[in-house]
């Protein structure tokens, strides 16, 4: 029986699955051939010549060992020197601290001596005034000049920085002498407070126990407020002798009192004022007058 020739079965070739990273041929080539072919050939030649890798001759090995020993010796010597120098540095530091402590104590003693001499000068000035004139006029001059301690009815005004001293109530900067910090009491704020109290009828004023005179100056040094070159620390307690209730009312209604109220409302600066039955102010350090001279009857004629 003749039939059709039988053809071999057709085998299906499975479809070639592309590599997942086929689309990243450049990165694949870099990863598979990280070393340039030229560098690879040069490295192969060095290995074949015996010049690559670690030294193989005894001299080369001896040189490498000597280099390692030298490096270890340098490190060891450096560590030993640092260990020897450490006690010397610590001793010098202790001596410097002791010297600073001694100089600080000496400065404190000198400051106490200056205060005692100032008190003595003030007492002699008061005695001289009593001998040269009436007692009433002498007392008045002493009060107005701040040469004597005083007490009487008055007001107590406390001014303090805001709790969050870096930010103000509305976030706007309050420019004062180049500063933009909104929550800090500044020197010009205290100047306005003192001037407002004088204008309202205060007869004597002190800030944090520092008596003010006609020659007193309120300035800033960095973030510190100085009164007669002495730094003050907040809160600032201002005591003023005068008619307590009347003085308090006049100050709060004055322009400077309104200014202080604005600082409290807009910048969270804390203030509190109260009338007091008796406030006590210390005497000011002796006032040295270098230019002004008293006018005499001869000068008047």
PDB file of N, CA and C in Angstrom, residues 6-64:
ATOM      1  N   UNK A   6       6.004   9.868   5.232  1.00  0.00           N
ATOM      2  CA  UNK A   6       5.798  10.380   6.611  1.00  0.00           C
ATOM      3  C   UNK A   6       6.858  11.434   6.937  1.00  0.00           C
ATOM      4  N   UNK A   7       6.375  12.627   7.291  1.00  0.00           N
ATOM      5  CA  UNK A   7       7.282  13.729   7.612  1.00  0.00           C
ATOM      6  C   UNK A   7       7.630  13.703   9.090  1.00  0.00           C
ATOM      7  N   UNK A   8       8.844  14.084   9.367  1.00  0.00           N
ATOM      8  CA  UNK A   8       9.255  14.087  10.791  1.00  0.00           C
ATOM      9  C   UNK A   8       8.426  15.110  11.580  1.00  0.00           C
ATOM     10  N   UNK A   9       8.151  14.754  12.797  1.00  0.00           N
ATOM     11  CA  UNK A   9       7.330  15.694  13.613  1.00  0.00           C
ATOM     12  C   UNK A   9       8.067  17.014  13.841  1.00  0.00           C
ATOM     13  N   UNK A  10       7.257  18.049  13.839  1.00  0.00           N
ATOM     14  CA  UNK A  10       7.814  19.413  14.045  1.00  0.00           C
ATOM     15  C   UNK A  10       7.901  19.694  15.533  1.00  0.00           C
ATOM     16  N   UNK A  11       9.100  19.998  15.967  1.00  0.00           N
ATOM     17  CA  UNK A  11       9.297  20.320  17.382  1.00  0.00           C
ATOM     18  C   UNK A  11       9.180  21.853  17.585  1.00  0.00           C
ATOM     19  N   UNK A  12       8.396  22.163  18.518  1.00  0.00           N
ATOM     20  CA  UNK A  12       8.198  23.610  18.814  1.00  0.00           C
ATOM     21  C   UNK A  12       9.342  24.120  19.700  1.00  0.00           C
ATOM     22  N   UNK A  13       9.953  25.167  19.248  1.00  0.00           N
ATOM     23  CA  UNK A  13      11.052  25.782  20.018  1.00  0.00           C
ATOM     24  C   UNK A  13      10.477  26.746  21.042  1.00  0.00           C
ATOM     25  N   UNK A  14      10.826  26.526  22.306  1.00  0.00           N
ATOM     26  CA  UNK A  14      10.262  27.442  23.319  1.00  0.00           C
ATOM     27  C   UNK A  14      10.765  28.866  23.098  1.00  0.00           C
ATOM     28  N   UNK A  15       9.846  29.756  23.326  1.00  0.00           N
ATOM     29  CA  UNK A  15      10.200  31.177  23.145  1.00  0.00           C
ATOM     30  C   UNK A  15      11.276  31.588  24.145  1.00  0.00           C
ATOM     31  N   UNK A  16      12.224  32.313  23.679  1.00  0.00           N
ATOM     32  CA  UNK A  16      13.332  32.757  24.528  1.00  0.00           C
ATOM     33  C   UNK A  16      12.847  33.870  25.459  1.00  0.00           C
ATOM     34  N   UNK A  17      13.045  33.603  26.711  1.00  0.00           N
ATOM     35  CA  UNK A  17      12.604  34.584  27.714  1.00  0.00           C
ATOM     36  C   UNK A  17      13.709  35.612  27.914  1.00  0.00           C
ATOM     37  N   UNK A  18      13.419  36.872  27.708  1.00  0.00           N
ATOM     38  CA  UNK A  18      14.479  37.891  27.865  1.00  0.00           C
ATOM     39  C   UNK A  18      14.888  38.034  29.337  1.00  0.00           C
ATOM     40  N   UNK A  19      16.117  38.413  29.551  1.00  0.00           N
ATOM     41  CA  UNK A  19      16.597  38.654  30.914  1.00  0.00           C
ATOM     42  C   UNK A  19      15.811  39.812  31.545  1.00  0.00           C
ATOM     43  N   UNK A  20      15.620  39.701  32.808  1.00  0.00           N
ATOM     44  CA  UNK A  20      14.871  40.800  33.456  1.00  0.00           C
ATOM     45  C   UNK A  20      15.577  42.136  33.329  1.00  0.00           C
ATOM     46  N   UNK A  21      16.922  42.066  33.212  1.00  0.00           N
ATOM     47  CA  UNK A  21      17.652  43.319  33.144  1.00  0.00           C
ATOM     48  C   UNK A  21      18.068  43.662  31.722  1.00  0.00           C
ATOM     49  N   UNK A  22      17.290  43.084  30.693  1.00  0.00           N
ATOM     50  CA  UNK A  22      17.658  43.325  29.307  1.00  0.00           C
ATOM     51  C   UNK A  22      17.579  44.798  28.955  1.00  0.00           C
ATOM     52  N   UNK A  23      16.661  45.498  29.606  1.00  0.00           N
ATOM     53  CA  UNK A  23      16.499  46.919  29.293  1.00  0.00           C
ATOM     54  C   UNK A  23      17.579  47.770  29.923  1.00  0.00           C
ATOM     55  N   UNK A  24      18.411  47.178  30.774  1.00  0.00           N
ATOM     56  CA  UNK A  24      19.478  47.928  31.442  1.00  0.00           C
ATOM     57  C   UNK A  24      20.816  47.397  30.983  1.00  0.00           C
ATOM     58  N   UNK A  25      21.026  47.356  29.670  1.00  0.00           N
ATOM     59  CA  UNK A  25      22.228  46.744  29.114  1.00  0.00           C
ATOM     60  C   UNK A  25      23.487  47.477  29.564  1.00  0.00           C
ATOM     61  N   UNK A  26      23.414  48.810  29.665  1.00  0.00           N
ATOM     62  CA  UNK A  26      24.599  49.572  30.050  1.00  0.00           C
ATOM     63  C   UNK A  26      25.004  49.242  31.484  1.00  0.00           C
ATOM     64  N   UNK A  27      24.049  49.243  32.394  1.00  0.00           N
ATOM     65  CA  UNK A  27      24.358  48.903  33.783  1.00  0.00           C
ATOM     66  C   UNK A  27      24.833  47.456  33.902  1.00  0.00           C
ATOM     67  N   UNK A  28      24.215  46.561  33.134  1.00  0.00           N
ATOM     68  CA  UNK A  28      24.610  45.140  33.177  1.00  0.00           C
ATOM     69  C   UNK A  28      26.048  44.985  32.708  1.00  0.00           C
ATOM     70  N   UNK A  29      26.414  45.670  31.634  1.00  0.00           N
ATOM     71  CA  UNK A  29      27.770  45.577  31.122  1.00  0.00           C
ATOM     72  C   UNK A  29      28.778  46.105  32.132  1.00  0.00           C
ATOM     73  N   UNK A  30      28.403  47.219  32.815  1.00  0.00           N
ATOM     74  CA  UNK A  30      29.314  47.782  33.812  1.00  0.00           C
ATOM     75  C   UNK A  30      29.510  46.817  34.964  1.00  0.00           C
ATOM     76  N   UNK A  31      28.415  46.152  35.396  1.00  0.00           N
ATOM     77  CA  UNK A  31      28.517  45.223  36.511  1.00  0.00           C
ATOM     78  C   UNK A  31      29.280  43.959  36.123  1.00  0.00           C
ATOM     79  N   UNK A  32      29.049  43.473  34.909  1.00  0.00           N
ATOM     80  CA  UNK A  32      29.719  42.234  34.487  1.00  0.00           C
ATOM     81  C   UNK A  32      31.186  42.469  34.160  1.00  0.00           C
ATOM     82  N   UNK A  33      31.505  43.666  33.696  1.00  0.00           N
ATOM     83  CA  UNK A  33      32.878  43.979  33.313  1.00  0.00           C
ATOM     84  C   UNK A  33      33.307  45.236  34.054  1.00  0.00           C
ATOM     85  N   UNK A  34      33.429  45.103  35.348  1.00  0.00           N
ATOM     86  CA  UNK A  34      33.760  46.272  36.170  1.00  0.00           C
ATOM     87  C   UNK A  34      35.190  46.744  35.932  1.00  0.00           C
ATOM     88  N   UNK A  35      36.059  45.879  35.497  1.00  0.00           N
ATOM     89  CA  UNK A  35      37.448  46.243  35.257  1.00  0.00           C
ATOM     90  C   UNK A  35      37.685  46.376  33.760  1.00  0.00           C
ATOM     91  N   UNK A  36      38.247  47.502  33.388  1.00  0.00           N
ATOM     92  CA  UNK A  36      38.520  47.731  31.980  1.00  0.00           C
ATOM     93  C   UNK A  36      39.446  46.635  31.447  1.00  0.00           C
ATOM     94  N   UNK A  37      39.247  46.253  30.171  1.00  0.00           N
ATOM     95  CA  UNK A  37      40.021  45.149  29.581  1.00  0.00           C
ATOM     96  C   UNK A  37      41.508  45.475  29.576  1.00  0.00           C
ATOM     97  N   UNK A  38      41.847  46.740  29.331  1.00  0.00           N
ATOM     98  CA  UNK A  38      43.257  47.112  29.327  1.00  0.00           C
ATOM     99  C   UNK A  38      43.891  46.912  30.691  1.00  0.00           C
ATOM    100  N   UNK A  39      43.156  47.302  31.770  1.00  0.00           N
ATOM    101  CA  UNK A  39      43.680  47.098  33.109  1.00  0.00           C
ATOM    102  C   UNK A  39      43.794  45.614  33.426  1.00  0.00           C
ATOM    103  N   UNK A  40      42.819  44.823  32.960  1.00  0.00           N
ATOM    104  CA  UNK A  40      42.868  43.386  33.209  1.00  0.00           C
ATOM    105  C   UNK A  40      44.089  42.756  32.537  1.00  0.00           C
ATOM    106  N   UNK A  41      44.394  43.170  31.295  1.00  0.00           N
ATOM    107  CA  UNK A  41      45.553  42.619  30.607  1.00  0.00           C
ATOM    108  C   UNK A  41      46.847  43.025  31.318  1.00  0.00           C
ATOM    109  N   UNK A  42      46.920  44.285  31.788  1.00  0.00           N
ATOM    110  CA  UNK A  42      48.129  44.735  32.476  1.00  0.00           C
ATOM    111  C   UNK A  42      48.320  43.951  33.771  1.00  0.00           C
ATOM    112  N   UNK A  43      47.231  43.692  34.481  1.00  0.00           N
ATOM    113  CA  UNK A  43      47.340  42.918  35.719  1.00  0.00           C
ATOM    114  C   UNK A  43      47.778  41.491  35.424  1.00  0.00           C
ATOM    115  N   UNK A  44      47.287  40.925  34.331  1.00  0.00           N
ATOM    116  CA  UNK A  44      47.683  39.562  33.973  1.00  0.00           C
ATOM    117  C   UNK A  44      49.163  39.490  33.628  1.00  0.00           C
ATOM    118  N   UNK A  45      49.667  40.505  32.907  1.00  0.00           N
ATOM    119  CA  UNK A  45      51.084  40.507  32.565  1.00  0.00           C
ATOM    120  C   UNK A  45      51.945  40.630  33.817  1.00  0.00           C
ATOM    121  N   UNK A  46      51.512  41.460  34.790  1.00  0.00           N
ATOM    122  CA  UNK A  46      52.298  41.586  36.016  1.00  0.00           C
ATOM    123  C   UNK A  46      52.339  40.280  36.782  1.00  0.00           C
ATOM    124  N   UNK A  47      51.200  39.606  36.820  1.00  0.00           N
ATOM    125  CA  UNK A  47      51.194  38.306  37.514  1.00  0.00           C
ATOM    126  C   UNK A  47      52.098  37.314  36.798  1.00  0.00           C
ATOM    127  N   UNK A  48      52.097  37.348  35.460  1.00  0.00           N
ATOM    128  CA  UNK A  48      52.948  36.420  34.708  1.00  0.00           C
ATOM    129  C   UNK A  48      54.427  36.735  34.914  1.00  0.00           C
ATOM    130  N   UNK A  49      54.752  38.047  35.022  1.00  0.00           N
ATOM    131  CA  UNK A  49      56.162  38.420  35.229  1.00  0.00           C
ATOM    132  C   UNK A  49      56.592  38.286  36.682  1.00  0.00           C
ATOM    133  N   UNK A  50      55.639  38.092  37.557  1.00  0.00           N
ATOM    134  CA  UNK A  50      55.985  37.964  38.975  1.00  0.00           C
ATOM    135  C   UNK A  50      56.174  39.287  39.675  1.00  0.00           C
ATOM    136  N   UNK A  51      55.779  40.392  38.981  1.00  0.00           N
ATOM    137  CA  UNK A  51      55.943  41.708  39.603  1.00  0.00           C
ATOM    138  C   UNK A  51      54.703  42.185  40.319  1.00  0.00           C
ATOM    139  N   UNK A  52      53.613  41.474  40.240  1.00  0.00           N
ATOM    140  CA  UNK A  52      52.386  41.888  40.900  1.00  0.00           C
ATOM    141  C   UNK A  52      52.223  41.198  42.232  1.00  0.00           C
ATOM    142  N   UNK A  53      51.350  41.731  43.056  1.00  0.00           N
ATOM    143  CA  UNK A  53      51.043  41.138  44.361  1.00  0.00           C
ATOM    144  C   UNK A  53      52.104  41.481  45.390  1.00  0.00           C
ATOM    145  N   UNK A  54      52.221  40.689  46.392  1.00  0.00           N
ATOM    146  CA  UNK A  54      53.167  40.914  47.469  1.00  0.00           C
ATOM    147  C   UNK A  54      54.588  40.624  46.995  1.00  0.00           C
ATOM    148  N   UNK A  55      55.577  41.254  47.602  1.00  0.00           N
ATOM    149  CA  UNK A  55      56.965  40.984  47.205  1.00  0.00           C
ATOM    150  C   UNK A  55      57.333  39.535  47.489  1.00  0.00           C
ATOM    151  N   UNK A  56      58.099  38.994  46.550  1.00  0.00           N
ATOM    152  CA  UNK A  56      58.455  37.577  46.665  1.00  0.00           C
ATOM    153  C   UNK A  56      59.909  37.387  47.059  1.00  0.00           C
ATOM    154  N   UNK A  57      60.754  38.380  46.914  1.00  0.00           N
ATOM    155  CA  UNK A  57      62.162  38.213  47.276  1.00  0.00           C
ATOM    156  C   UNK A  57      62.342  38.490  48.757  1.00  0.00           C
ATOM    157  N   UNK A  58      63.422  37.966  49.301  1.00  0.00           N
ATOM    158  CA  UNK A  58      63.703  38.135  50.732  1.00  0.00           C
ATOM    159  C   UNK A  58      63.973  39.601  51.055  1.00  0.00           C
ATOM    160  N   UNK A  59      64.672  40.297  50.142  1.00  0.00           N
ATOM    161  CA  UNK A  59      64.972  41.708  50.403  1.00  0.00           C
ATOM    162  C   UNK A  59      63.688  42.526  50.465  1.00  0.00           C
ATOM    163  N   UNK A  60      62.777  42.243  49.516  1.00  0.00           N
ATOM    164  CA  UNK A  60      61.526  42.994  49.509  1.00  0.00           C
ATOM    165  C   UNK A  60      60.718  42.715  50.768  1.00  0.00           C
ATOM    166  N   UNK A  61      60.676  41.441  51.165  1.00  0.00           N
ATOM    167  CA  UNK A  61      59.931  41.108  52.384  1.00  0.00           C
ATOM    168  C   UNK A  61      60.566  41.766  53.606  1.00  0.00           C
ATOM    169  N   UNK A  62      61.909  41.802  53.633  1.00  0.00           N
ATOM    170  CA  UNK A  62      62.595  42.433  54.754  1.00  0.00           C
ATOM    171  C   UNK A  62      62.298  43.933  54.794  1.00  0.00           C
ATOM    172  N   UNK A  63      62.257  44.564  53.623  1.00  0.00           N
ATOM    173  CA  UNK A  63      61.933  45.991  53.572  1.00  0.00           C
ATOM    174  C   UNK A  63      60.520  46.274  54.051  1.00  0.00           C
ATOM    175  N   UNK A  64      59.568  45.407  53.649  1.00  0.00           N
ATOM    176  CA  UNK A  64      58.190  45.576  54.094  1.00  0.00           C
ATOM    177  C   UNK A  64      58.086  45.433  55.607  1.00  0.00           C
TER     178      UNK A  64
END
